[in-house]
Amino acid sequence: MRDVIVIGAGPAGLAGAIASASFGLKVTVIDEFIKPGGRLIGQLHQEPSGEWWNGIKESERLHQEAKTLSVDIRCGVSVYNLEKDDDLWNVHTSIGTLTAPYVLVATGAAEYPIPLPGWTLPGVMSIGAAQVMTNVHRVEVGKKGIIIGANILAFAILNELQLAGIHVDRIVLPEKNPLSGKAGEPEEVMKSLLNAAHLAPSPLLRMGSRFMKNGSFRKIGMKFYPKNGVKVNGTPLLLRKAAIEIIGTEQVEGVRVADTDENGNIIPGSEKIYEADFVCIAGGLYPLAELVAVSGCPFQYIPELGGHVPHHSEMMETPLEGLFVAGNITGIESGKIAMAQGTTAGYAIAKHAGKDGAAIDKQLQEAVQNVRSVREQAAIQFNPEIDSGRRKMSELWESLYSKNTRENSQIKIG
Amino acid sequence: MNNNEAIVVCRCEEVTYGALRFTAEEHQCTARELKLRTRAGMGFCGGRTCRIPLDRIIENVVSNISQGDTPLKYQPPIRPVTFGTVGEKND
C-alpha cells in the first residue's frame, strides 16, 4: 500500500518525496521526462558569492537521497487526470491508474510565447528549449542566434549558451503590441532588469541601477540608451530595437529589426535584417497547474505569482483533503525555493498521515521558516513583487480555510 | 500591422491573430468564449502554448476584463492519450 504519489521529479517533487519518506511513508514519484531532476538539470550559473550552482549535481544528490529512502521513481510516465474516489486519490497515468491517500503535485511551470510573424519556422524555439537542448541533450542549437525578449530567464540562459560556446549575436525586444505587452516597452523592461542588476549582466546596468530606479532618470536613460546596445557578457542588449519578423523560407535566416523610440514605437524606415540561424523567444513562465485544476481545487489569479495559482497554505496544503502542492505551480520562483517548499509539503503530508507529534511539528515549522529565509536570500527574483503575491495568498487562505484546517488536522492527529 | 494579422497564434488549430482579434472585437467576449468560437486552445497541446496570448488579446480588446475573470478551463485528459489507455480497467 502506497501512502504518497508525487507528480513531478523536479526540485519540489524530489524534496517532498525525501521529506515524506524520511518519516517512513511509502512514496512513488512520477515524471514525464526520461530522467529525474526536472528543470534543475538545465541549470548552471555562478552565484553572487562566486559559488557555482550546478543543477545536474543537485538533481543527482536529490535522486540518490530519494533512492536511499526507497522512494519508487518512475520516469517517462504521463499523468492525464487526477480525481478523488472516497478516501483515495486516483492518479491516471500512461501506465495505468495509481492510488494513494496523499498526492503532491509539483508540475512546475510552462513557458509562454510571444507570437510574431515567422515564429513557426524551423529554428525558432523558446528560450527554455535552447536551455534543454544545450544542457540536457548536449545538442548545438545553431551557429548564430538572436534572442527576442529581455528578461531574467533570457539572461540566465544566455549565460549558459555562452558557457557552451554558442554564439548569441544580440538580444532585441519584441515589437510593442497586445501580444508582447510590457515585454515590448523599453522602460518596463529596464525596470524589471534592474532588480537583477546585481547579477551584473553588465557593468553599466550595475552602476546605473540605483540611479535608474528613479522613474524620470529612467526615462532619460531610455532616451539616450546607446543605439548599439549595452553588452551583456559580450552580447549586445538592444532595448531600443524591436523584432518585426523572423524571416526564412525553409528555416530561420534572420530577423527583421526596427529602431524604436524610448516608448517602444517603431521608427519608420529604420528596418534592418540581422542574419541568424536560430532564434529564441523569451516570453516568460506561468504556473503549470492543469492537474490541480482538473482535480477541482479552487484558483486565484495573482499576477505577482505568475498567473492562476491553486489556493494553498504556507504548509503547502490545498483545500482538498490529501492534495498538496509545491514549487513553481504555486508561483514562479527559483529552484531553491521549490526545494524548500517541497520539503515543507513532504513534512505536512507526514503530519496529516499521523506521524509522531512533537518531532514533525518542529520540523514542519522549521521548513516553513526556511522557505521564507531562502526567499529573503535569493539572488534573483523572477517577479520583484513576489512577497506581495505570497502575502495575498496567505491572507486568502487565512480568511477562507484556516479554522477548517485546524479542526481537520486535530481530528487526523488525535 | 497587416503583417501581424496573419500571425498564427494557436499553432495546433492554426488560428491567426487577425481572426482572434476580429472575433473578440465583434463579440466582446471572455477567453473561454473566444476559444469556443475559434477553436484556439483546443488542439493537441491542450492550449498550453497559446493560453497566455489568448488572455492578452481579450484583455486588450475587451474593456473591464482581466485575466482573473472566467479563465480558460482545463479538462481531462490533459495529455494526448489513446482510447486504449483511457478505457483500460484499473489495476
XYZ file of C-alpha atoms in Angstrom:
505
model
C 0.000 0.000 0.000
C 1.374 3.322 -1.092
C 0.990 6.468 1.072
C 2.032 9.255 -1.269
C 2.173 9.889 -5.024
C 4.360 12.792 -6.089
C 3.747 14.152 -9.595
C 6.912 15.782 -10.939
C 10.504 14.753 -10.140
C 11.937 18.265 -10.133
C 13.389 20.059 -7.100
C 9.997 20.424 -5.369
C 8.812 16.882 -6.036
C 12.061 15.137 -5.081
C 12.469 17.214 -1.904
C 8.855 16.435 -0.994
C 9.365 12.719 -1.603
C 12.501 12.723 0.556
C 10.786 14.558 3.444
C 7.768 12.219 3.423
C 9.901 9.098 3.093
C 12.126 10.218 5.972
C 9.064 9.762 8.214
C 8.566 6.242 6.927
C 5.896 6.917 4.309
C 5.854 4.845 1.138
C 6.307 7.224 -1.791
C 6.043 6.895 -5.579
C 7.321 9.722 -7.795
C 6.124 10.052 -11.399
C 7.743 12.180 -14.078
C 7.075 12.661 -17.755
C 10.746 13.068 -18.709
C 13.206 10.212 -19.194
C 15.197 11.111 -16.074
C 14.564 12.853 -12.746
C 15.579 16.418 -11.924
C 13.009 18.487 -13.816
C 14.226 21.949 -14.737
C 17.187 21.560 -12.374
C 19.098 19.580 -14.988
C 19.202 22.618 -17.268
C 20.638 24.995 -14.659
C 24.225 26.166 -14.424
C 25.220 29.553 -13.077
C 27.542 31.370 -10.723
C 26.019 32.808 -7.532
C 26.875 36.352 -6.393
C 29.039 34.606 -3.733
C 31.172 33.155 -6.542
C 29.936 29.627 -5.927
C 28.618 27.642 -8.896
C 25.086 26.275 -8.915
C 25.225 23.041 -10.869
C 21.679 21.797 -11.366
C 22.770 18.391 -12.652
C 24.741 17.726 -9.450
C 21.836 18.960 -7.321
C 19.411 16.671 -9.094
C 21.784 13.696 -8.707
C 22.106 14.417 -4.982
C 18.304 14.530 -4.561
C 17.858 11.397 -6.683
C 20.420 9.481 -4.589
C 18.844 10.595 -1.325
C 15.396 9.559 -2.541
C 16.702 6.158 -3.641
C 18.372 5.619 -0.246
C 14.954 6.161 1.354
C 13.442 3.573 -1.049
C 11.362 6.102 -2.959
C 9.962 4.485 -6.105
C 10.775 6.790 -9.036
C 9.104 6.195 -12.398
C 10.218 8.276 -15.352
C 8.671 8.555 -18.800
C 5.178 8.352 -17.327
C 2.499 10.962 -18.099
C -0.416 11.792 -15.838
C -3.574 12.751 -17.706
C -6.164 13.027 -14.942
C -6.408 13.375 -11.166
C -9.572 12.756 -9.183
C -10.652 11.562 -5.758
C -12.689 8.477 -5.043
C -13.834 8.193 -1.371
C -10.578 8.300 0.617
C -8.115 7.699 -2.185
C -6.776 9.854 -4.985
C -6.725 8.250 -8.415
C -3.764 9.287 -10.494
C -4.481 8.275 -14.076
C -1.256 7.686 -15.969
C 0.065 6.276 -19.201
C 0.963 3.081 -17.267
C -2.413 2.740 -15.547
C -4.170 4.203 -12.527
C -2.212 4.554 -9.283
C -3.912 5.309 -5.964
C -2.839 6.850 -2.646
C -4.393 8.885 0.184
C -1.915 11.726 -0.403
C -0.812 13.424 -3.610
C 1.805 16.121 -4.028
C 1.514 17.972 -7.348
C 4.833 19.552 -8.283
C 4.467 20.091 -12.020
C 6.395 23.377 -12.171
C 5.892 25.994 -14.845
C 5.429 26.283 -18.599
C 6.755 28.894 -20.977
C 4.508 31.164 -22.961
C 5.495 32.525 -26.361
C 5.336 35.970 -27.891
C 3.935 35.170 -31.341
C 5.343 37.254 -34.202
C 5.451 36.801 -37.991
C 7.659 33.831 -38.849
C 7.713 32.304 -35.360
C 6.611 28.911 -36.675
C 9.730 28.492 -38.875
C 12.150 25.668 -38.016
C 14.985 27.157 -35.972
C 12.703 29.265 -33.785
C 12.415 27.955 -30.236
C 11.542 29.108 -26.761
C 14.494 30.188 -24.662
C 13.832 27.215 -22.371
C 14.058 24.820 -25.304
C 17.515 26.211 -26.103
C 18.484 25.509 -22.499
C 17.252 21.913 -22.635
C 18.967 21.235 -25.963
C 22.226 22.717 -24.708
C 22.495 21.489 -21.137
C 20.382 18.346 -21.144
C 20.709 16.880 -24.631
C 24.074 18.495 -25.456
C 22.910 19.495 -28.924
C 24.221 22.675 -30.522
C 21.157 24.793 -31.267
C 22.866 26.763 -34.032
C 25.863 28.837 -35.052
C 24.473 32.320 -34.612
C 21.386 33.214 -32.638
C 19.160 36.122 -31.725
C 17.115 36.285 -28.528
C 13.789 38.123 -28.702
C 12.716 39.314 -25.250
C 14.905 40.587 -22.428
C 14.069 39.089 -19.036
C 15.784 37.297 -16.168
C 15.255 33.855 -17.693
C 16.734 35.027 -21.017
C 19.874 36.322 -19.261
C 20.347 33.165 -17.232
C 20.090 31.011 -20.365
C 22.153 33.421 -22.484
C 24.920 32.842 -19.982
C 24.551 29.065 -20.296
C 24.636 29.247 -24.096
C 27.803 31.338 -23.881
C 29.385 28.820 -21.491
C 28.641 26.125 -24.065
C 30.413 28.166 -26.743
C 27.258 29.043 -28.683
C 27.275 32.461 -30.316
C 24.314 34.659 -29.419
C 24.600 37.671 -31.664
C 22.191 40.068 -29.944
C 19.139 40.465 -27.742
C 16.269 42.594 -29.051
C 12.781 43.330 -27.746
C 9.590 42.061 -29.356
C 7.550 44.661 -31.222
C 5.243 46.554 -28.861
C 1.702 45.186 -29.393
C -1.030 43.425 -27.398
C 0.733 40.048 -27.734
C 4.024 41.254 -26.257
C 2.587 43.553 -23.579
C 5.211 45.039 -21.269
C 7.969 42.956 -22.913
C 7.828 45.438 -25.815
C 8.185 48.573 -23.674
C 11.862 49.532 -23.185
C 11.289 51.327 -19.897
C 9.315 48.463 -18.341
C 11.978 46.015 -19.473
C 14.716 48.181 -17.967
C 12.781 48.381 -14.689
C 12.435 44.603 -14.440
C 16.108 44.055 -15.272
C 17.323 46.477 -12.615
C 16.108 44.115 -9.945
C 18.660 41.668 -11.218
C 21.412 44.218 -11.780
C 23.484 42.646 -9.008
C 23.561 39.585 -11.198
C 25.716 42.011 -13.164
C 24.936 41.178 -16.739
C 26.820 44.355 -17.487
C 28.830 46.916 -15.538
C 26.685 49.718 -16.963
C 23.464 48.170 -15.687
C 25.119 47.560 -12.322
C 26.494 51.068 -11.944
C 23.394 52.707 -13.268
C 20.966 50.590 -11.309
C 20.380 52.791 -8.288
C 20.115 55.890 -10.395
C 17.868 54.184 -12.953
C 15.373 53.095 -10.286
C 14.135 56.679 -10.297
C 11.323 56.999 -12.875
C 12.349 60.272 -14.531
C 16.030 59.334 -14.692
C 14.944 56.082 -16.255
C 13.027 57.948 -18.977
C 16.115 59.999 -19.742
C 18.187 56.805 -19.632
C 15.924 55.171 -22.216
C 16.008 58.258 -24.416
C 19.792 58.160 -24.573
C 20.116 54.373 -24.481
C 23.066 53.523 -26.759
C 21.976 52.589 -30.256
C 24.436 49.726 -30.396
C 23.198 48.468 -27.050
C 24.901 47.593 -23.815
C 26.972 44.436 -23.767
C 25.923 41.562 -21.538
C 28.958 39.280 -21.297
C 29.771 40.293 -24.852
C 26.253 40.060 -26.310
C 24.635 43.422 -27.149
C 21.348 44.074 -25.364
C 19.343 46.326 -27.678
C 16.435 47.825 -25.745
C 15.688 50.324 -28.498
C 15.341 47.727 -31.270
C 12.271 45.591 -31.892
C 11.873 42.358 -33.852
C 9.268 42.846 -36.595
C 9.504 39.481 -38.305
C 11.543 36.299 -38.355
C 12.496 35.608 -41.959
C 13.445 32.487 -43.890
C 11.973 30.150 -46.462
C 12.704 26.629 -45.207
C 14.189 27.678 -41.871
C 15.361 30.731 -39.945
C 17.620 33.005 -41.992
C 17.379 36.180 -39.953
C 15.301 38.686 -38.074
C 13.891 41.939 -39.443
C 14.501 44.543 -36.763
C 13.493 48.213 -36.480
C 14.705 51.019 -34.236
C 12.213 52.279 -31.678
C 11.752 55.434 -29.680
C 12.047 55.357 -25.881
C 8.442 54.142 -25.635
C 8.959 51.201 -27.982
C 7.229 52.760 -31.005
C 8.758 51.791 -34.342
C 10.733 54.481 -36.150
C 9.613 54.229 -39.817
C 12.325 53.475 -42.344
C 14.771 52.095 -39.765
C 14.320 48.425 -40.617
C 17.312 46.192 -40.996
C 17.864 42.458 -41.291
C 20.209 40.647 -38.924
C 21.286 37.210 -40.055
C 20.814 34.249 -37.734
C 20.282 30.511 -37.966
C 18.356 30.211 -34.718
C 16.017 32.474 -32.764
C 14.975 32.120 -29.126
C 11.734 33.726 -27.968
C 11.818 34.582 -24.272
C 8.197 35.198 -23.273
C 8.085 34.097 -19.676
C 6.877 31.396 -17.303
C 3.459 30.624 -15.841
C 2.466 28.024 -13.220
C 1.570 24.725 -14.918
C -1.398 23.738 -12.787
C -3.552 21.683 -15.170
C -3.758 18.640 -12.897
C -4.726 20.621 -9.830
C -7.350 22.381 -11.936
C -8.958 19.123 -13.109
C -8.941 17.840 -9.509
C -11.416 20.608 -8.635
C -9.143 22.764 -6.472
C -10.076 26.499 -6.426
C -7.686 29.004 -8.024
C -6.785 32.644 -7.614
C -5.321 34.967 -10.248
C -2.248 36.603 -8.690
C -0.066 38.295 -11.352
C 2.898 38.611 -8.940
C 2.999 34.798 -8.718
C 2.857 34.401 -12.499
C -0.871 33.853 -13.102
C -3.534 31.465 -11.837
C -2.357 29.534 -8.768
C -4.156 26.913 -6.664
C -5.295 28.035 -3.204
C -2.689 26.778 -0.741
C -1.403 27.336 2.794
C 2.160 28.047 3.864
C 2.309 24.334 4.726
C 1.500 23.639 1.050
C -1.932 22.135 1.739
C -4.770 22.769 -0.713
C -8.428 22.962 0.391
C -8.859 19.401 -0.938
C -8.098 16.766 1.688
C -4.887 14.911 0.883
C -3.859 17.180 -2.007
C -0.642 19.189 -1.661
C 1.309 21.479 -3.998
C 4.910 22.744 -4.127
C 7.279 24.557 -6.448
C 6.522 26.800 -9.405
C 2.928 25.607 -9.583
C 2.392 27.909 -6.568
C 4.282 30.898 -8.066
C 7.313 31.482 -10.283
C 10.493 31.398 -8.179
C 13.895 29.714 -8.178
C 14.701 26.019 -7.830
C 15.995 26.570 -4.294
C 12.596 27.870 -3.175
C 10.943 24.940 -4.917
C 13.114 22.550 -2.877
C 12.292 24.318 0.381
C 8.585 24.224 -0.464
C 8.828 20.549 -1.410
C 10.383 19.728 1.959
C 7.575 21.624 3.696
C 4.938 19.738 1.700
C 6.618 16.413 2.496
C 6.549 17.088 6.251
C 2.986 18.422 6.057
C 1.932 15.153 4.413
C 3.702 13.172 7.163
C 1.816 15.228 9.750
C -1.540 14.691 8.056
C -0.735 10.972 7.877
C -0.421 10.975 11.669
C 3.350 10.677 12.093
C 4.820 11.375 15.594
C 3.555 14.648 17.068
C 6.349 16.790 18.541
C 9.171 16.000 16.084
C 7.076 16.535 12.993
C 5.597 19.796 14.283
C 9.053 21.200 14.898
C 10.400 20.103 11.520
C 7.357 21.434 9.712
C 7.673 24.822 11.381
C 11.371 24.981 10.560
C 10.627 24.079 6.967
C 8.043 26.875 6.634
C 10.563 29.300 8.130
C 13.227 28.009 5.755
C 11.090 28.851 2.698
C 10.930 32.453 3.941
C 14.641 32.743 4.584
C 15.633 31.165 1.251
C 13.346 33.731 -0.401
C 14.979 36.609 1.502
C 18.446 35.442 0.446
C 17.502 34.816 -3.188
C 19.929 36.474 -5.595
C 17.344 36.938 -8.331
C 13.586 37.166 -8.340
C 11.562 36.468 -11.462
C 8.988 38.892 -10.113
C 10.162 41.711 -7.803
C 6.714 41.779 -6.183
C 6.865 38.114 -5.150
C 6.480 38.911 -1.422
C 3.267 40.788 -2.036
C 1.939 37.874 -4.100
C 2.795 35.360 -1.365
C 1.123 37.608 1.220
C -2.055 37.786 -0.867
C -2.254 34.012 -0.985
C -1.658 33.502 2.733
C -4.274 36.144 3.618
C -6.709 34.465 1.255
C -6.027 31.123 2.910
C -6.462 32.568 6.407
C -9.781 34.132 5.509
C -11.202 31.102 3.713
C -9.870 27.987 5.356
C -7.725 28.467 8.426
C -10.344 27.353 11.015
C -11.313 24.322 8.987
C -7.730 23.300 8.531
C -7.025 23.391 12.242
C -10.055 21.245 13.040
C -9.187 18.754 10.340
C -5.609 18.332 11.446
C -6.690 17.833 15.065
C -9.103 15.113 14.063
C -6.448 13.434 11.913
C -3.735 13.502 14.529
C -5.977 12.768 17.526
C 0.296 45.804 -38.641
C -1.282 43.980 -41.608
C 1.585 41.570 -41.460
C 0.627 40.820 -37.880
C -2.920 39.798 -38.789
C -1.504 36.624 -40.330
C 0.483 35.526 -37.226
C -0.574 32.029 -36.221
C -1.294 32.299 -32.502
C -2.763 28.833 -31.896
C -0.414 26.519 -33.755
C -2.371 23.318 -33.183
C -5.568 24.659 -34.736
C -3.886 27.293 -36.938
C -5.911 30.253 -35.699
C -4.488 33.659 -36.659
C -4.119 36.831 -34.649
C -6.437 38.592 -37.137
C -9.202 36.023 -36.681
C -8.889 36.166 -32.894
C -8.969 39.967 -32.757
C -11.921 40.129 -35.124
C -13.886 37.616 -33.040
C -13.005 39.323 -29.756
C -13.987 42.738 -31.117
C -17.242 41.521 -32.594
C -18.409 39.545 -29.561
C -16.671 41.420 -26.691
C -16.306 38.007 -25.059
C -14.333 36.099 -22.410
C -11.277 33.991 -23.235
C -13.428 30.904 -22.856
C -15.927 32.146 -25.422
C -13.100 33.138 -27.757
C -11.839 29.570 -27.555
C -15.253 28.070 -28.277
C -15.812 30.371 -31.234
C -12.429 29.916 -32.929
C -11.055 26.580 -31.577
C -7.911 28.408 -30.434
C -6.522 26.455 -27.476
C -8.499 23.313 -28.297
C -5.803 21.411 -30.168
C -3.245 18.732 -29.439
C -1.280 20.689 -26.810
C -4.401 21.489 -24.813
C -3.783 25.228 -25.000
C -0.507 25.069 -23.079
C 1.195 27.243 -25.700
C -1.376 29.916 -26.616
C -3.271 30.301 -23.320
C -1.441 33.469 -22.253
C -1.567 35.168 -25.685
C -5.344 34.454 -25.797
C -5.790 36.087 -22.385
C -3.766 39.076 -23.562
C -5.885 39.547 -26.687
C -9.073 39.591 -24.599
C -7.570 41.989 -22.058
C -6.565 44.309 -24.860
C -9.821 44.220 -26.816
C -12.492 43.936 -24.131
C -12.634 46.717 -21.570
C -13.201 45.911 -17.891
C -11.932 42.365 -18.150
C -8.857 40.889 -16.524
C -7.168 37.515 -16.747
C -8.825 36.642 -13.430
C -12.325 36.672 -14.950
C -13.680 33.475 -16.478
C -10.302 31.861 -17.178
C -9.885 29.136 -19.759
C -10.899 25.799 -18.324
C -8.824 22.630 -18.100
C -10.387 19.298 -18.882
C -9.107 15.755 -18.687
C -7.337 14.133 -20.369
C -4.699 16.847 -20.048
C -2.296 14.826 -22.176
C -2.975 13.157 -25.506
C -3.816 9.523 -24.730
C -5.116 6.619 -26.756
C -8.627 5.261 -26.268
C -6.948 2.087 -25.065
C -5.212 3.917 -22.223
C -8.350 5.710 -21.067
C -10.506 2.641 -21.419
C -8.263 0.218 -19.501
C -9.580 -1.439 -16.362
C -7.975 -0.250 -13.145
C -5.323 -2.483 -11.540
